[in-house]
Amino acid sequence: MSNSHALSAQHIVQQLIPNQAPTKTLGFGEAPVNIALSKYWGKRQLSLNLPTNSSLSISLPGLGTQTHLSLLENNQNTEDQAWLNGQRLAQDSEFARRLTRYLDFFRPTNQVFKIDTINSVPTAAGLASSASGYAALVKALNDLFDWRLDLRSLSILARLGSGSASRSLFDGFAIWHKGQAQDGMDSFAEALPQTWKGFCIGLVKIDTTEKPIGSTLGMQQTVNTCELYQAWPAQAERQVKLIQQAIQQQNFSLLGETAEHNALSMHATMIATWPPILYWQAESVLAMQKVWQLRQQGVEVYFTMDAGPNLKLLFLEPNKNAVKAAFQELDVIQPFG
C-alpha cells in the first residue's frame, strides 16, 4: 500500500471514527447487492475510490452478504483469517489481501481480524458481490467497535473498500453523489424515498465464474487509453438525472431506455479501450437480441449489464410471465414486493 493511499484514506477514517476500542467480541453486518441503473465507470482519484460520475442503483433483497467479524490476539495469530462461504482462504489470495489492506485502516495495535463471510451471489462474477461485501463489512466494524455512525459516514467508509459498496448500505433505490472535494467527504450514497410496486429485475446468469479482468483494473485501462471515454462522465451525469426523474414519475419506459443506453455506452468505452476489454460472451449477445425481439413483439423489457457477461432484465409485473417464457432459467426479484 502506498503512503499516499494510507495517509489519504486514514485521514477520512480519523475524521469519521470516534474511538478504536472494541466493545464486544463479535460484530455482524448484512447488506444486499445493488444493480446500477446508471453506472459508475472510472475514478477521478484512485486510492479513495472517487468516481468521475454519479450513479444510481436498485438493491436486490435476499441476495447479498452476511459478515461476522472478530478480533484475534496477535500472540497466537500473526495474520488475518478470511473465511468465505465456510472455507478459509489462502492468505495470498487477492480476496484475502484486499480485505487485510482495508482492515489496516481500523486495526487496533497488535490484533488481527477473523472475517467470516457468507455470499449468496458468486464472488467476482460481475454480480456486485464486492459491493455487498464491503457494505456488510463496514456494518460489522460499526457493530464490533460500537461507532454508532450514521449511514452517510458508513457509506463513505464502505466506498474506501469498493466504490459500489457505498450504495449497498441501502434498500431500494440509492444515488451515489460523485462529490467535488479532494478529500472525498462529499462522495457518498443516500437512499431515494420512492418505491415502485411491481418493479421486477430478472437475473440472466451467463457465466458466474470469476471475471478475467477486475473492475478497478478495467476502469483504469479505459480511462487511460479510450478516447471515447471523455464523453462518458457528462452522459452518465445526464442519465442519472433522467433515471431519478423516471423513478419520481414512475415512467418505466424512460427508466428502461436510459438504463439500457447507459450500460451499452459504458461497455462501448471498454470495447474501445486498448487492449480491448470485452466482458460479453456469445450468449450475452444472444440474450440482448432476445430482449430487443421481445420489445418488437410489444413486451416492454430492457437490460442492464455490469462489468461481466450477465444481464439484468428490467420489466414490470404484468410482463413477468412473457419474460419468463423467453428466459427459462430467469431468477426474478421484486425489490418492493
mmCIF file of C-alpha atoms in Angstrom:
data_model
loop_
_atom_site.group_PDB
_atom_site.id
_atom_site.type_symbol
_atom_site.label_atom_id
_atom_site.label_comp_id
_atom_site.label_asym_id
_atom_site.label_seq_id
_atom_site.Cartn_x
_atom_site.Cartn_y
_atom_site.Cartn_z
ATOM 1 C CA MET A 1 0.000 0.000 0.000
ATOM 2 C CA SER A 2 1.397 3.385 -0.987
ATOM 3 C CA ASN A 3 1.912 6.088 1.625
ATOM 4 C CA SER A 4 -0.480 8.422 -0.190
ATOM 5 C CA HIS A 5 -3.167 5.720 -0.041
ATOM 6 C CA ALA A 6 -2.552 5.103 3.645
ATOM 7 C CA LEU A 7 -2.447 8.794 4.539
ATOM 8 C CA SER A 8 -5.422 9.933 2.494
ATOM 9 C CA ALA A 9 -7.769 7.105 3.425
ATOM 10 C CA GLN A 10 -6.559 7.213 7.019
ATOM 11 C CA HIS A 11 -7.414 10.907 7.095
ATOM 12 C CA ILE A 12 -11.037 10.077 6.258
ATOM 13 C CA VAL A 13 -11.137 7.281 8.829
ATOM 14 C CA GLN A 14 -9.766 9.568 11.558
ATOM 15 C CA GLN A 15 -12.394 12.217 10.780
ATOM 16 C CA LEU A 16 -15.289 9.778 10.978
ATOM 17 C CA ILE A 17 -14.475 7.287 13.712
ATOM 18 C CA PRO A 18 -14.944 8.287 17.365
ATOM 19 C CA ASN A 19 -12.795 5.593 19.009
ATOM 20 C CA GLN A 20 -10.822 2.459 18.289
ATOM 21 C CA ALA A 21 -11.530 0.232 21.295
ATOM 22 C CA PRO A 22 -13.783 -2.755 20.538
ATOM 23 C CA THR A 23 -16.794 -3.027 22.817
ATOM 24 C CA LYS A 24 -17.721 -6.670 22.120
ATOM 25 C CA THR A 25 -16.159 -9.874 20.854
ATOM 26 C CA LEU A 26 -18.205 -10.239 17.664
ATOM 27 C CA GLY A 27 -19.628 -7.790 15.142
ATOM 28 C CA PHE A 28 -22.219 -8.553 12.482
ATOM 29 C CA GLY A 29 -23.207 -6.841 9.250
ATOM 30 C CA GLU A 30 -25.570 -7.692 6.412
ATOM 31 C CA ALA A 31 -26.029 -5.902 3.081
ATOM 32 C CA PRO A 32 -27.727 -6.508 -0.279
ATOM 33 C CA VAL A 33 -26.121 -6.451 -3.693
ATOM 34 C CA ASN A 34 -27.119 -3.491 -5.828
ATOM 35 C CA ILE A 35 -27.551 -3.174 -9.560
ATOM 36 C CA ALA A 36 -26.599 0.201 -11.023
ATOM 37 C CA LEU A 37 -29.271 1.550 -13.359
ATOM 38 C CA SER A 38 -26.874 4.372 -14.207
ATOM 39 C CA LYS A 39 -23.306 3.123 -13.966
ATOM 40 C CA TYR A 40 -20.102 4.156 -12.244
ATOM 41 C CA TRP A 41 -17.086 3.603 -14.503
ATOM 42 C CA GLY A 42 -13.832 5.436 -13.927
ATOM 43 C CA LYS A 43 -12.209 7.113 -10.948
ATOM 44 C CA ARG A 44 -11.088 10.701 -10.599
ATOM 45 C CA GLN A 45 -8.975 9.638 -7.609
ATOM 46 C CA LEU A 46 -7.862 6.037 -7.388
ATOM 47 C CA SER A 47 -6.929 5.455 -3.754
ATOM 48 C CA LEU A 48 -10.121 6.989 -2.324
ATOM 49 C CA ASN A 49 -12.421 5.383 -4.936
ATOM 50 C CA LEU A 50 -13.707 8.797 -6.006
ATOM 51 C CA PRO A 51 -15.784 8.384 -9.189
ATOM 52 C CA THR A 52 -15.777 10.526 -12.303
ATOM 53 C CA ASN A 53 -19.588 10.463 -12.312
ATOM 54 C CA SER A 54 -22.559 9.938 -10.012
ATOM 55 C CA SER A 55 -24.561 6.699 -10.217
ATOM 56 C CA LEU A 56 -27.954 5.326 -9.219
ATOM 57 C CA SER A 57 -28.842 1.796 -8.189
ATOM 58 C CA ILE A 58 -31.523 -0.599 -7.003
ATOM 59 C CA SER A 59 -30.758 -3.136 -4.248
ATOM 60 C CA LEU A 60 -31.846 -6.765 -4.526
ATOM 61 C CA PRO A 61 -33.391 -8.081 -1.289
ATOM 62 C CA GLY A 62 -32.400 -11.633 -0.406
ATOM 63 C CA LEU A 63 -29.144 -11.501 -2.397
ATOM 64 C CA GLY A 64 -26.006 -10.232 -0.725
ATOM 65 C CA THR A 65 -23.536 -10.756 2.087
ATOM 66 C CA GLN A 66 -23.577 -11.607 5.781
ATOM 67 C CA THR A 67 -20.334 -10.995 7.671
ATOM 68 C CA HIS A 68 -19.226 -11.839 11.213
ATOM 69 C CA LEU A 69 -16.107 -10.024 12.382
ATOM 70 C CA SER A 70 -13.988 -10.673 15.477
ATOM 71 C CA LEU A 71 -10.531 -9.777 16.802
ATOM 72 C CA LEU A 72 -7.865 -12.380 17.497
ATOM 73 C CA GLU A 73 -4.905 -11.924 19.831
ATOM 74 C CA ASN A 74 -1.724 -11.381 17.852
ATOM 75 C CA ASN A 75 0.386 -13.630 20.125
ATOM 76 C CA GLN A 76 -1.490 -16.646 18.754
ATOM 77 C CA ASN A 77 -2.275 -15.372 15.250
ATOM 78 C CA THR A 78 0.001 -13.284 13.062
ATOM 79 C CA GLU A 79 -2.320 -12.707 10.128
ATOM 80 C CA ASP A 80 -5.989 -12.095 9.442
ATOM 81 C CA GLN A 81 -8.209 -15.102 8.838
ATOM 82 C CA ALA A 82 -10.594 -14.707 5.905
ATOM 83 C CA TRP A 83 -13.371 -17.257 5.518
ATOM 84 C CA LEU A 84 -15.727 -17.248 2.522
ATOM 85 C CA ASN A 85 -18.786 -19.499 2.426
ATOM 86 C CA GLY A 86 -17.303 -21.811 5.066
ATOM 87 C CA GLN A 87 -13.849 -22.156 3.524
ATOM 88 C CA ARG A 88 -10.707 -20.464 4.801
ATOM 89 C CA LEU A 89 -8.934 -18.534 2.051
ATOM 90 C CA ALA A 90 -5.212 -18.607 1.428
ATOM 91 C CA GLN A 91 -3.579 -15.502 2.863
ATOM 92 C CA ASP A 92 -2.021 -14.655 -0.501
ATOM 93 C CA SER A 93 -5.346 -14.820 -2.385
ATOM 94 C CA GLU A 94 -6.404 -11.488 -3.859
ATOM 95 C CA PHE A 95 -9.679 -11.580 -1.902
ATOM 96 C CA ALA A 96 -7.860 -12.001 1.451
ATOM 97 C CA ARG A 97 -5.123 -9.471 0.630
ATOM 98 C CA ARG A 98 -7.685 -6.850 -0.315
ATOM 99 C CA LEU A 99 -9.584 -7.402 2.945
ATOM 100 C CA THR A 100 -6.397 -7.067 5.005
ATOM 101 C CA ARG A 101 -5.413 -3.819 3.256
ATOM 102 C CA TYR A 102 -8.835 -2.405 4.022
ATOM 103 C CA LEU A 103 -8.903 -3.571 7.651
ATOM 104 C CA ASP A 104 -5.494 -1.948 8.239
ATOM 105 C CA PHE A 105 -7.376 1.364 8.440
ATOM 106 C CA PHE A 106 -9.251 0.202 11.538
ATOM 107 C CA ARG A 107 -6.873 -2.277 13.177
ATOM 108 C CA PRO A 108 -6.102 -1.901 16.904
ATOM 109 C CA THR A 109 -2.427 -2.383 17.789
ATOM 110 C CA ASN A 110 -1.223 -5.993 17.894
ATOM 111 C CA GLN A 111 -4.515 -7.505 16.835
ATOM 112 C CA VAL A 112 -5.714 -9.361 13.769
ATOM 113 C CA PHE A 113 -9.204 -9.945 12.446
ATOM 114 C CA LYS A 114 -11.210 -13.037 11.669
ATOM 115 C CA ILE A 115 -13.635 -12.305 8.831
ATOM 116 C CA ASP A 116 -16.354 -14.891 8.268
ATOM 117 C CA THR A 117 -18.385 -14.030 5.181
ATOM 118 C CA ILE A 118 -21.318 -15.734 3.501
ATOM 119 C CA ASN A 119 -22.061 -14.559 -0.061
ATOM 120 C CA SER A 120 -25.361 -15.562 -1.630
ATOM 121 C CA VAL A 121 -24.071 -14.416 -5.032
ATOM 122 C CA PRO A 122 -20.977 -15.673 -6.877
ATOM 123 C CA THR A 123 -17.838 -13.744 -5.908
ATOM 124 C CA ALA A 124 -16.146 -11.524 -8.535
ATOM 125 C CA ALA A 125 -18.531 -12.562 -11.322
ATOM 126 C CA GLY A 126 -19.971 -9.139 -12.148
ATOM 127 C CA LEU A 127 -22.937 -9.621 -9.804
ATOM 128 C CA ALA A 128 -21.878 -6.925 -7.309
ATOM 129 C CA SER A 129 -20.539 -9.216 -4.574
ATOM 130 C CA SER A 130 -17.797 -6.748 -3.592
ATOM 131 C CA ALA A 131 -20.434 -4.031 -3.138
ATOM 132 C CA SER A 132 -22.481 -6.079 -0.680
ATOM 133 C CA GLY A 133 -19.280 -7.490 0.833
ATOM 134 C CA TYR A 134 -17.711 -4.189 1.864
ATOM 135 C CA ALA A 135 -21.056 -2.721 2.931
ATOM 136 C CA ALA A 136 -21.598 -5.727 5.216
ATOM 137 C CA LEU A 137 -18.013 -5.470 6.497
ATOM 138 C CA VAL A 138 -18.441 -1.782 7.395
ATOM 139 C CA LYS A 139 -21.642 -2.615 9.257
ATOM 140 C CA ALA A 140 -19.792 -5.388 11.115
ATOM 141 C CA LEU A 141 -16.992 -2.955 12.050
ATOM 142 C CA ASN A 142 -19.574 -0.418 13.227
ATOM 143 C CA ASP A 143 -21.159 -3.136 15.380
ATOM 144 C CA LEU A 144 -17.873 -4.541 16.761
ATOM 145 C CA PHE A 145 -16.459 -1.138 17.738
ATOM 146 C CA ASP A 146 -19.841 0.421 18.568
ATOM 147 C CA TRP A 147 -19.073 3.534 16.495
ATOM 148 C CA ARG A 148 -22.801 4.310 16.059
ATOM 149 C CA LEU A 149 -22.094 6.039 12.760
ATOM 150 C CA ASP A 150 -24.855 7.387 10.538
ATOM 151 C CA LEU A 151 -25.457 5.890 7.094
ATOM 152 C CA ARG A 152 -23.694 8.740 5.292
ATOM 153 C CA SER A 153 -20.485 8.103 7.243
ATOM 154 C CA LEU A 154 -20.767 4.329 6.754
ATOM 155 C CA SER A 155 -21.271 4.931 3.027
ATOM 156 C CA ILE A 156 -18.023 6.922 2.836
ATOM 157 C CA LEU A 157 -16.133 4.182 4.705
ATOM 158 C CA ALA A 158 -17.635 1.428 2.540
ATOM 159 C CA ARG A 159 -16.587 3.382 -0.573
ATOM 160 C CA LEU A 160 -12.939 3.067 0.509
ATOM 161 C CA GLY A 161 -13.252 -0.709 0.119
ATOM 162 C CA SER A 162 -15.362 -0.787 -3.046
ATOM 163 C CA GLY A 163 -16.932 2.192 -4.757
ATOM 164 C CA SER A 164 -20.258 0.469 -5.386
ATOM 165 C CA ALA A 165 -20.401 -0.600 -1.724
ATOM 166 C CA SER A 166 -21.377 2.971 -0.879
ATOM 167 C CA ARG A 167 -24.799 2.166 -2.411
ATOM 168 C CA SER A 168 -25.263 -1.285 -0.818
ATOM 169 C CA LEU A 169 -25.985 0.161 2.617
ATOM 170 C CA PHE A 170 -29.492 0.978 1.401
ATOM 171 C CA ASP A 171 -32.585 -0.939 0.372
ATOM 172 C CA GLY A 172 -34.479 0.152 -2.726
ATOM 173 C CA PHE A 173 -33.170 2.956 -4.916
ATOM 174 C CA ALA A 174 -29.958 4.782 -3.933
ATOM 175 C CA ILE A 175 -27.903 7.539 -5.515
ATOM 176 C CA TRP A 176 -24.133 7.877 -5.081
ATOM 177 C CA HIS A 177 -23.082 11.519 -5.398
ATOM 178 C CA LYS A 178 -19.698 11.784 -7.087
ATOM 179 C CA GLY A 179 -18.731 14.792 -4.947
ATOM 180 C CA GLN A 180 -16.231 17.536 -5.715
ATOM 181 C CA ALA A 181 -13.987 17.688 -2.635
ATOM 182 C CA GLN A 182 -10.447 16.355 -2.915
ATOM 183 C CA ASP A 183 -10.717 14.545 0.425
ATOM 184 C CA GLY A 184 -13.837 12.683 -0.726
ATOM 185 C CA MET A 185 -16.001 13.671 2.218
ATOM 186 C CA ASP A 186 -18.843 14.706 -0.118
ATOM 187 C CA SER A 187 -18.788 11.480 -2.147
ATOM 188 C CA PHE A 188 -21.415 9.265 -0.518
ATOM 189 C CA ALA A 189 -24.654 7.462 -1.302
ATOM 190 C CA GLU A 190 -28.109 8.000 0.111
ATOM 191 C CA ALA A 191 -31.461 6.294 -0.252
ATOM 192 C CA LEU A 192 -34.132 7.684 -2.542
ATOM 193 C CA PRO A 193 -37.557 7.859 -0.871
ATOM 194 C CA GLN A 194 -39.559 6.379 -3.771
ATOM 195 C CA THR A 195 -40.710 2.782 -4.019
ATOM 196 C CA TRP A 196 -42.130 1.120 -7.153
ATOM 197 C CA LYS A 197 -44.646 -1.668 -6.716
ATOM 198 C CA GLY A 198 -44.429 -4.258 -9.473
ATOM 199 C CA PHE A 199 -40.875 -3.298 -10.495
ATOM 200 C CA CYS A 200 -39.052 -6.518 -11.476
ATOM 201 C CA ILE A 201 -35.424 -7.460 -12.051
ATOM 202 C CA GLY A 202 -34.532 -10.710 -13.781
ATOM 203 C CA LEU A 203 -31.046 -12.189 -13.496
ATOM 204 C CA VAL A 204 -29.757 -13.850 -16.662
ATOM 205 C CA LYS A 205 -26.709 -15.794 -15.494
ATOM 206 C CA ILE A 206 -24.479 -16.397 -18.498
ATOM 207 C CA ASP A 207 -21.276 -17.174 -16.577
ATOM 208 C CA THR A 208 -20.791 -16.810 -12.819
ATOM 209 C CA THR A 209 -17.103 -17.735 -12.684
ATOM 210 C CA GLU A 210 -14.569 -15.058 -11.725
ATOM 211 C CA LYS A 211 -14.193 -12.485 -14.467
ATOM 212 C CA PRO A 212 -10.820 -12.259 -16.269
ATOM 213 C CA ILE A 213 -10.176 -8.586 -15.512
ATOM 214 C CA GLY A 214 -11.360 -6.882 -12.317
ATOM 215 C CA SER A 215 -13.399 -3.685 -12.359
ATOM 216 C CA THR A 216 -10.683 -1.468 -10.849
ATOM 217 C CA LEU A 217 -8.093 -2.522 -13.427
ATOM 218 C CA GLY A 218 -10.673 -2.333 -16.219
ATOM 219 C CA MET A 219 -11.659 1.201 -15.241
ATOM 220 C CA GLN A 220 -8.094 2.463 -15.199
ATOM 221 C CA GLN A 221 -7.309 0.857 -18.539
ATOM 222 C CA THR A 222 -10.417 2.535 -20.002
ATOM 223 C CA VAL A 223 -9.640 5.963 -18.538
ATOM 224 C CA ASN A 224 -6.022 5.773 -19.705
ATOM 225 C CA THR A 225 -6.471 4.552 -23.287
ATOM 226 C CA CYS A 226 -10.034 5.113 -24.531
ATOM 227 C CA GLU A 227 -10.668 8.306 -26.493
ATOM 228 C CA LEU A 228 -14.423 7.691 -26.362
ATOM 229 C CA TYR A 229 -14.254 7.838 -22.561
ATOM 230 C CA GLN A 230 -14.068 11.645 -22.438
ATOM 231 C CA ALA A 231 -17.766 11.758 -23.430
ATOM 232 C CA TRP A 232 -18.807 9.288 -20.718
ATOM 233 C CA PRO A 233 -18.874 11.366 -17.463
ATOM 234 C CA ALA A 234 -21.197 14.076 -18.867
ATOM 235 C CA GLN A 235 -23.501 11.474 -20.443
ATOM 236 C CA ALA A 236 -23.619 9.499 -17.178
ATOM 237 C CA GLU A 237 -24.496 12.622 -15.164
ATOM 238 C CA ARG A 238 -27.386 13.395 -17.541
ATOM 239 C CA GLN A 239 -28.632 9.822 -17.323
ATOM 240 C CA VAL A 240 -28.558 9.742 -13.507
ATOM 241 C CA LYS A 241 -30.902 12.740 -13.544
ATOM 242 C CA LEU A 242 -33.166 11.114 -16.159
ATOM 243 C CA ILE A 243 -33.452 7.888 -14.156
ATOM 244 C CA GLN A 244 -34.156 9.839 -10.978
ATOM 245 C CA GLN A 245 -36.886 11.705 -12.865
ATOM 246 C CA ALA A 246 -38.265 8.400 -14.193
ATOM 247 C CA ILE A 247 -38.460 6.990 -10.664
ATOM 248 C CA GLN A 248 -40.262 10.095 -9.381
ATOM 249 C CA GLN A 249 -42.758 9.931 -12.260
ATOM 250 C CA GLN A 250 -42.990 6.091 -12.323
ATOM 251 C CA ASN A 251 -42.139 6.383 -16.019
ATOM 252 C CA PHE A 252 -40.900 2.888 -16.798
ATOM 253 C CA SER A 253 -40.154 3.500 -20.485
ATOM 254 C CA LEU A 254 -37.846 6.402 -19.625
ATOM 255 C CA LEU A 255 -36.110 4.369 -16.926
ATOM 256 C CA GLY A 256 -35.620 1.278 -19.092
ATOM 257 C CA GLU A 257 -34.407 3.122 -22.197
ATOM 258 C CA THR A 258 -31.995 5.257 -20.185
ATOM 259 C CA ALA A 259 -30.614 2.331 -18.171
ATOM 260 C CA GLU A 260 -30.024 0.176 -21.266
ATOM 261 C CA HIS A 261 -28.409 3.049 -23.188
ATOM 262 C CA ASN A 262 -26.212 3.829 -20.173
ATOM 263 C CA ALA A 263 -24.997 0.219 -19.877
ATOM 264 C CA LEU A 264 -24.248 -0.116 -23.594
ATOM 265 C CA SER A 265 -22.392 3.210 -23.585
ATOM 266 C CA MET A 266 -20.231 2.074 -20.666
ATOM 267 C CA HIS A 267 -19.409 -1.197 -22.419
ATOM 268 C CA ALA A 268 -18.652 0.741 -25.616
ATOM 269 C CA THR A 269 -15.876 2.614 -23.789
ATOM 270 C CA MET A 270 -14.436 -0.721 -22.607
ATOM 271 C CA ILE A 271 -14.526 -2.212 -26.099
ATOM 272 C CA ALA A 272 -12.799 0.919 -27.457
ATOM 273 C CA THR A 273 -10.046 0.549 -24.831
ATOM 274 C CA TRP A 274 -6.647 -0.832 -25.821
ATOM 275 C CA PRO A 275 -6.129 -3.684 -25.325
ATOM 276 C CA PRO A 276 -9.921 -4.032 -25.633
ATOM 277 C CA ILE A 277 -11.969 -5.166 -22.647
ATOM 278 C CA LEU A 278 -14.940 -7.302 -23.617
ATOM 279 C CA TYR A 279 -16.877 -8.861 -20.768
ATOM 280 C CA TRP A 280 -19.596 -10.110 -23.125
ATOM 281 C CA GLN A 281 -19.792 -13.718 -24.205
ATOM 282 C CA ALA A 282 -21.645 -15.033 -27.244
ATOM 283 C CA GLU A 283 -24.605 -15.922 -25.020
ATOM 284 C CA SER A 284 -24.669 -12.336 -23.694
ATOM 285 C CA VAL A 285 -25.260 -11.013 -27.206
ATOM 286 C CA LEU A 286 -27.938 -13.635 -27.882
ATOM 287 C CA ALA A 287 -29.711 -12.552 -24.681
ATOM 288 C CA MET A 288 -29.549 -8.870 -25.742
ATOM 289 C CA GLN A 289 -31.047 -9.773 -29.120
ATOM 290 C CA LYS A 290 -33.817 -11.719 -27.386
ATOM 291 C CA VAL A 291 -34.665 -8.619 -25.308
ATOM 292 C CA TRP A 292 -34.848 -6.491 -28.456
ATOM 293 C CA GLN A 293 -37.093 -9.099 -30.136
ATOM 294 C CA LEU A 294 -39.421 -9.103 -27.118
ATOM 295 C CA ARG A 295 -39.718 -5.320 -27.319
ATOM 296 C CA GLN A 296 -40.594 -5.553 -31.026
ATOM 297 C CA GLN A 297 -43.333 -8.002 -30.004
ATOM 298 C CA GLY A 298 -44.743 -5.480 -27.531
ATOM 299 C CA VAL A 299 -43.222 -6.863 -24.313
ATOM 300 C CA GLU A 300 -41.591 -3.912 -22.580
ATOM 301 C CA VAL A 301 -38.341 -5.277 -21.154
ATOM 302 C CA TYR A 302 -34.876 -3.703 -21.025
ATOM 303 C CA PHE A 303 -31.486 -4.881 -19.840
ATOM 304 C CA THR A 304 -28.516 -3.542 -17.977
ATOM 305 C CA MET A 305 -25.052 -5.107 -17.590
ATOM 306 C CA ASP A 306 -22.219 -4.509 -15.179
ATOM 307 C CA ALA A 307 -18.576 -5.473 -15.689
ATOM 308 C CA GLY A 308 -19.333 -9.084 -16.520
ATOM 309 C CA PRO A 309 -21.241 -11.221 -19.049
ATOM 310 C CA ASN A 310 -24.511 -11.461 -17.098
ATOM 311 C CA LEU A 311 -27.638 -9.457 -17.949
ATOM 312 C CA LYS A 312 -30.128 -7.947 -15.523
ATOM 313 C CA LEU A 313 -33.544 -7.545 -17.099
ATOM 314 C CA LEU A 314 -35.868 -4.682 -16.127
ATOM 315 C CA PHE A 315 -39.634 -5.090 -16.538
ATOM 316 C CA LEU A 316 -42.936 -4.589 -14.748
ATOM 317 C CA GLU A 317 -45.038 -7.331 -13.170
ATOM 318 C CA PRO A 318 -47.671 -7.558 -15.962
ATOM 319 C CA ASN A 319 -44.868 -8.686 -18.324
ATOM 320 C CA LYS A 320 -43.363 -11.209 -15.901
ATOM 321 C CA ASN A 321 -44.857 -14.329 -17.494
ATOM 322 C CA ALA A 322 -43.853 -13.275 -21.019
ATOM 323 C CA VAL A 323 -40.269 -12.533 -19.950
ATOM 324 C CA LYS A 324 -40.002 -15.802 -18.008
ATOM 325 C CA ALA A 325 -41.284 -17.715 -21.013
ATOM 326 C CA ALA A 326 -38.486 -16.248 -23.126
ATOM 327 C CA PHE A 327 -35.794 -16.752 -20.466
ATOM 328 C CA GLN A 328 -36.450 -20.173 -18.948
ATOM 329 C CA GLU A 329 -33.817 -20.034 -16.171
ATOM 330 C CA LEU A 330 -34.618 -16.491 -15.069
ATOM 331 C CA ASP A 331 -34.392 -15.539 -11.380
ATOM 332 C CA VAL A 332 -36.955 -12.780 -10.781
ATOM 333 C CA ILE A 333 -36.667 -10.351 -7.873
ATOM 334 C CA GLN A 334 -39.262 -7.736 -6.903
ATOM 335 C CA PRO A 335 -37.468 -5.238 -4.676
ATOM 336 C CA PHE A 336 -40.705 -3.647 -3.450
ATOM 337 C CA GLY A 337 -42.842 -6.761 -3.134
#
